[in-house]
């Protein structure tokens, strides 16, 4: 397993594939974003409680959460190039059901199909990003994740400009997005399959230039546990902002749905920007340093957010969104370098856990809001980033050197 051989093997990034899988990630996550975007519409038109809305989000995210590591584990043993378009087909059917669902239970079944599509896409999409990365793993993962975060950032705009004026049936417009995703993923799958065939010919060289020192199994286990805690804190907070912060803005600042959703768009859009910069920053400054920076900077801002006037809310959302999501792609790469033989599993575990924590967070926050009110819930949630300070205990990494 020659290091020079390995570094030569990974020195050429494939930028067209990096950007293509990022666009597909945008398609996939914009479909997922239709769900929280519908919450104000469903709450008004159907009269759903916050708990019922939380359960819709729970069904979507728990399916994605539970199945992502499973898909990643299976694809580590037997890669599945054509699973990508098949996953998008599942999302297509889920979106069709969501747009025309006459009853609450049909909405729940529809989001299961969307969750299944997401569960297949994320670990396989992350694998494609990894295969195309060459020596630019941080950059490649950032390009891939910024597509997804941009799709999530569209949720408030989808709500304000499509679902509020058109209602539930407006979701049918996103069948076009799903169809475009199926087409593009079919093309990517051909490249993916060709890469696998070439790896077979070259005896499947899988060496990695890790930025981490040699760690024992116990140290790896502890580091993964700390990453899970960080993902828990971040996902709970972002779920609150995406799904429920709109109700705080409407109730305490008397904003309309459209005005409130535009503020949430600012938060998510800056999160997408932070996601993009996080990977290249981690390549230069170290993964652990960027993860710690991402969790430490937002703490005081999150704590004061529930109390400030509306003009300050805008400024705080910009800074919180940027820094909180700075570590999103970095946590995936860090986990993959902790267990380099399980690329798909680690991607499925980290991103899947983010979905799972979001699922549980949606239910917990919905129940809290029904029982103690919107404002008190926002104050409780504002303390979550404090938990992310466990990043201090992560093993330090060093800059990776590669031959160019």
XYZ file of C-alpha atoms in Angstrom:
404
model
C 0.000 0.000 0.000
C 2.392 2.648 -1.200
C 1.644 6.199 -0.050
C 3.034 7.783 -3.178
C 0.920 5.472 -5.299
C -2.155 6.340 -3.265
C -1.580 10.070 -3.424
C -1.103 9.863 -7.191
C -4.355 7.926 -7.349
C -6.358 10.683 -5.636
C -4.672 13.801 -7.006
C -7.125 14.727 -9.795
C -10.537 16.103 -8.772
C -13.410 15.559 -11.245
C -15.153 18.928 -11.018
C -18.083 18.268 -13.424
C -19.194 15.305 -11.283
C -18.664 17.304 -8.055
C -21.012 20.025 -9.305
C -23.512 17.636 -10.889
C -24.002 15.657 -7.660
C -24.296 18.967 -5.787
C -27.117 20.056 -8.129
C -28.853 16.714 -7.502
C -28.405 17.276 -3.770
C -30.126 20.640 -4.230
C -33.003 18.890 -6.054
C -33.300 16.204 -3.361
C -33.274 18.601 -0.415
C -35.596 21.131 -2.063
C -38.134 18.286 -2.264
C -37.611 17.628 1.454
C -37.995 21.381 2.080
C -41.546 21.346 0.767
C -42.560 19.603 4.041
C -41.647 22.349 6.564
C -42.652 24.944 3.953
C -46.195 23.505 4.102
C -46.486 23.766 7.885
C -48.098 27.253 8.043
C -50.488 26.220 5.228
C -51.437 22.929 6.917
C -51.812 24.634 10.300
C -54.251 27.169 8.817
C -56.133 25.130 6.226
C -56.416 21.758 7.996
C -56.068 22.981 11.585
C -53.228 20.637 12.538
C -51.675 21.028 15.989
C -47.970 21.705 16.500
C -47.621 18.105 17.683
C -49.172 16.781 14.446
C -46.853 18.995 12.402
C -43.950 17.661 14.447
C -45.044 14.094 13.670
C -45.015 14.826 9.918
C -41.426 16.029 10.218
C -40.655 13.045 12.447
C -41.901 10.534 9.847
C -39.851 12.174 7.091
C -36.642 12.405 9.071
C -36.770 9.158 11.041
C -37.093 7.084 7.846
C -34.113 8.928 6.356
C -32.203 8.657 9.632
C -32.668 4.940 10.234
C -32.100 3.855 6.639
C -29.134 6.066 5.698
C -26.518 4.145 7.724
C -28.066 0.877 6.473
C -27.806 1.999 2.839
C -24.252 3.251 3.493
C -23.230 -0.057 5.114
C -24.677 -2.123 2.246
C -23.095 0.085 -0.431
C -19.680 -0.140 1.295
C -19.894 -3.893 0.706
C -21.631 -3.713 -2.681
C -21.819 -0.246 -4.296
C -25.133 0.443 -6.072
C -24.709 3.080 -8.812
C -28.309 2.956 -10.010
C -29.754 3.321 -6.505
C -29.422 7.100 -7.003
C -32.129 7.521 -9.690
C -34.283 4.874 -7.953
C -34.191 6.933 -4.759
C -35.334 10.006 -6.677
C -38.198 8.002 -8.186
C -39.353 7.233 -4.623
C -39.249 10.975 -3.870
C -41.287 11.634 -7.043
C -44.098 9.380 -5.792
C -43.899 10.910 -2.321
C -44.252 14.424 -3.730
C -47.224 13.394 -5.870
C -48.927 11.961 -2.790
C -48.163 15.065 -0.734
C -49.609 17.455 -3.331
C -52.937 15.619 -3.577
C -53.264 14.045 -0.083
C -56.899 14.370 1.057
C -56.207 13.269 4.662
C -53.550 13.508 7.366
C -52.589 9.808 7.152
C -51.930 10.122 3.386
C -49.518 12.987 4.128
C -47.691 10.702 6.583
C -47.404 7.894 3.988
C -46.184 10.371 1.355
C -43.405 11.690 3.558
C -42.249 8.088 4.150
C -41.598 7.818 0.385
C -39.724 11.139 0.490
C -37.714 9.919 3.483
C -36.843 6.692 1.655
C -35.623 8.655 -1.373
C -33.470 10.820 0.858
C -32.078 7.792 2.717
C -30.868 6.285 -0.556
C -29.555 9.540 -2.016
C -27.376 10.881 0.813
C -24.841 8.068 1.438
C -24.583 7.249 -2.273
C -24.344 10.931 -3.212
C -21.619 11.418 -0.599
C -19.753 8.423 -2.068
C -19.897 9.982 -5.556
C -18.598 13.254 -4.088
C -15.772 11.349 -2.390
C -14.880 9.449 -5.568
C -14.765 12.711 -7.558
C -12.826 14.631 -4.894
C -9.259 13.625 -5.645
C -7.087 15.441 -3.123
C -9.812 18.066 -2.422
C -11.997 16.132 0.012
C -12.997 19.131 2.117
C -13.829 21.224 -0.953
C -15.708 18.383 -2.657
C -17.798 17.614 0.417
C -18.571 21.334 0.785
C -19.686 21.612 -2.844
C -21.868 18.542 -2.321
C -23.350 19.733 0.983
C -23.922 23.314 -0.164
C -26.261 21.906 -2.794
C -28.303 20.240 -0.059
C -28.249 23.250 2.235
C -29.275 25.518 -0.639
C -32.223 23.189 -1.227
C -33.141 23.431 2.459
C -32.780 27.219 2.314
C -35.476 27.327 -0.358
C -38.124 26.134 2.142
C -39.212 29.626 3.271
C -39.356 30.887 -0.332
C -41.331 27.811 -1.372
C -43.787 28.584 1.429
C -44.015 32.330 0.792
C -44.237 32.330 -3.008
C -45.697 28.934 -3.981
C -47.571 27.193 -1.167
C -49.212 30.224 0.484
C -50.750 31.470 -2.796
C -51.388 28.035 -4.377
C -52.051 25.930 -1.278
C -51.248 22.231 -0.892
C -51.574 21.486 -4.631
C -48.694 23.884 -5.315
C -46.392 21.043 -4.221
C -47.168 19.367 -7.579
C -44.784 21.853 -9.249
C -41.928 19.998 -7.574
C -42.647 16.880 -9.613
C -40.687 18.715 -12.341
C -37.708 19.000 -9.957
C -37.912 15.281 -9.143
C -38.055 14.377 -12.845
C -34.964 16.520 -13.569
C -33.203 14.792 -10.669
C -34.004 11.333 -12.048
C -32.544 12.305 -15.436
C -29.314 13.827 -14.073
C -28.735 11.017 -11.542
C -29.074 8.445 -14.335
C -26.146 10.161 -16.095
C -24.076 10.319 -12.871
C -24.782 6.635 -12.220
C -23.107 5.724 -15.532
C -19.923 7.561 -14.450
C -20.152 5.923 -10.999
C -20.430 2.458 -12.575
C -17.459 3.174 -14.862
C -15.345 4.227 -11.849
C -16.178 0.975 -10.068
C -15.119 -1.023 -13.115
C -11.808 0.878 -13.271
C -11.236 0.244 -9.537
C -11.749 -3.477 -10.123
C -9.117 -3.435 -12.851
C -6.632 -1.588 -10.621
C -7.333 -3.986 -7.717
C -9.464 -1.373 -5.991
C -6.920 0.904 -4.366
C -8.581 2.609 -1.414
C -5.741 4.306 0.436
C -6.547 7.582 2.179
C -4.312 10.427 3.244
C -5.863 11.033 6.664
C -5.426 14.256 8.584
C -5.811 12.376 11.879
C -3.086 10.604 13.865
C -3.281 6.839 14.429
C -6.065 6.274 16.988
C -7.090 3.248 19.014
C -10.579 1.741 18.618
C -11.552 3.282 21.943
C -10.367 6.749 20.851
C -12.245 6.397 17.563
C -15.387 5.387 19.468
C -15.118 8.383 21.795
C -14.477 10.768 18.876
C -17.513 9.417 16.989
C -19.651 9.802 20.132
C -18.551 13.433 20.480
C -19.415 14.041 16.813
C -22.879 12.569 17.424
C -23.418 14.965 20.356
C -22.376 17.934 18.177
C -24.729 16.809 15.395
C -27.533 16.415 17.965
C -27.144 20.010 19.209
C -26.879 21.496 15.723
C -29.762 19.482 14.254
C -32.176 20.250 17.107
C -31.452 23.959 16.742
C -31.742 24.026 12.932
C -34.968 21.964 13.046
C -36.474 24.548 15.370
C -35.472 27.387 13.046
C -36.709 25.624 9.907
C -40.010 24.250 11.204
C -41.144 26.368 14.141
C -39.329 29.724 14.333
C -41.898 31.125 11.868
C -44.561 30.870 14.600
C -42.347 32.869 16.996
C -41.871 35.586 14.367
C -45.616 35.737 13.668
C -46.658 35.739 17.326
C -44.019 37.984 18.931
C -43.152 40.341 16.059
C -46.537 40.329 14.268
C -44.930 39.364 10.953
C -46.923 37.811 8.114
C -46.073 34.291 6.936
C -44.261 35.744 3.901
C -42.210 38.216 5.996
C -41.297 35.549 8.545
C -40.307 33.046 5.883
C -37.984 35.588 4.269
C -36.122 35.939 7.588
C -35.791 32.167 7.867
C -34.517 32.125 4.281
C -31.749 34.544 5.359
C -30.750 32.132 8.147
C -30.714 29.104 5.840
C -29.066 30.913 2.917
C -26.183 32.049 5.139
C -26.051 28.473 6.430
C -25.496 27.312 2.842
C -22.708 29.901 2.463
C -21.138 28.685 5.716
C -21.348 25.085 4.512
C -19.465 25.994 1.348
C -16.639 27.782 3.168
C -16.376 25.173 5.945
C -14.710 22.470 3.834
C -11.923 24.625 2.315
C -11.345 26.237 5.738
C -10.997 22.784 7.291
C -8.488 21.764 4.586
C -6.355 24.755 5.662
C -7.054 25.197 9.400
C -7.924 21.630 10.442
C -11.269 19.832 10.765
C -11.434 19.935 14.564
C -10.673 23.691 14.679
C -13.476 24.496 12.254
C -15.960 22.266 14.134
C -15.082 24.021 17.408
C -15.305 27.485 15.820
C -18.673 26.572 14.330
C -20.138 25.623 17.710
C -18.507 28.303 19.916
C -19.188 31.516 17.968
C -23.029 31.202 17.807
C -23.505 30.510 21.545
C -23.917 34.107 22.856
C -25.905 35.106 19.767
C -28.346 32.180 20.111
C -28.835 32.976 23.809
C -29.893 36.589 23.147
C -31.892 35.922 19.955
C -35.308 35.471 21.685
C -35.015 38.870 23.405
C -33.800 41.285 20.701
C -35.841 43.683 18.504
C -36.654 42.684 14.948
C -33.802 44.670 13.313
C -31.284 42.799 15.483
C -32.955 39.462 14.672
C -31.887 39.862 11.022
C -28.238 40.506 11.944
C -28.116 37.622 14.422
C -29.694 35.176 11.953
C -26.991 36.032 9.403
C -24.111 35.313 11.786
C -25.712 32.297 13.519
C -26.671 30.689 10.196
C -23.175 31.122 8.732
C -21.198 29.803 11.705
C -23.546 27.041 12.825
C -23.454 25.369 9.403
C -19.726 25.959 8.877
C -19.091 22.473 10.282
C -21.820 20.570 8.397
C -19.628 19.095 5.656
C -16.606 19.006 7.980
C -18.240 16.565 10.420
C -18.871 14.153 7.516
C -15.235 14.277 6.319
C -13.944 14.011 9.906
C -16.043 10.867 10.492
C -14.882 9.362 7.187
C -11.249 9.903 8.200
C -11.899 8.321 11.592
C -13.120 5.154 9.826
C -11.675 5.368 6.287
C -12.729 1.851 5.309
C -16.432 2.770 5.731
C -16.985 5.869 3.581
C -20.689 5.219 2.868
C -21.443 4.068 6.414
C -19.871 7.177 7.964
C -21.686 9.481 5.545
C -24.938 7.654 6.290
C -24.292 7.752 10.028
C -23.442 11.468 10.272
C -26.028 12.815 7.831
C -28.557 10.167 8.902
C -28.100 11.155 12.529
C -28.696 14.780 11.552
C -32.035 13.706 10.061
C -32.820 11.538 13.090
C -32.079 14.280 15.575
C -34.159 16.614 13.438
C -37.007 14.094 13.564
C -36.925 13.756 17.341
C -36.374 17.502 17.701
C -39.481 18.266 15.632
C -41.678 16.140 17.905
C -40.115 17.419 21.151
C -40.324 21.061 20.059
C -43.898 20.625 18.795
C -44.988 19.113 22.143
C -43.140 21.845 24.068
C -44.858 24.572 22.044
C -48.286 23.030 22.657
C -47.635 22.816 26.429
C -45.461 25.791 27.445
C -45.971 28.160 24.538
C -43.926 29.411 21.614
C -41.797 31.999 23.442
C -40.691 29.706 26.294
C -39.774 27.005 23.757
C -37.556 29.467 21.850
C -35.713 30.316 25.102
C -35.129 26.606 25.873
C -33.870 25.896 22.340
C -31.477 28.887 22.480
C -29.284 26.978 24.976
C -28.644 23.997 22.653
C -25.399 25.252 21.017
C -23.734 25.146 24.461
C -23.706 21.349 24.130
C -21.522 21.650 21.035
C -18.553 22.747 23.142
C -17.722 19.051 23.562
C -15.810 19.635 20.290
C -12.905 20.746 22.511
C -12.297 17.053 23.305
C -12.087 15.893 19.655
C -8.662 14.563 18.542
C -6.611 17.258 16.796
C -5.878 16.788 13.127
C -3.150 18.171 10.917
C -3.019 19.553 7.392
C -2.958 16.869 4.701
C -0.089 17.118 2.238
C -0.582 15.710 -1.243
C 1.548 15.664 -4.345
C 0.087 17.876 -7.019
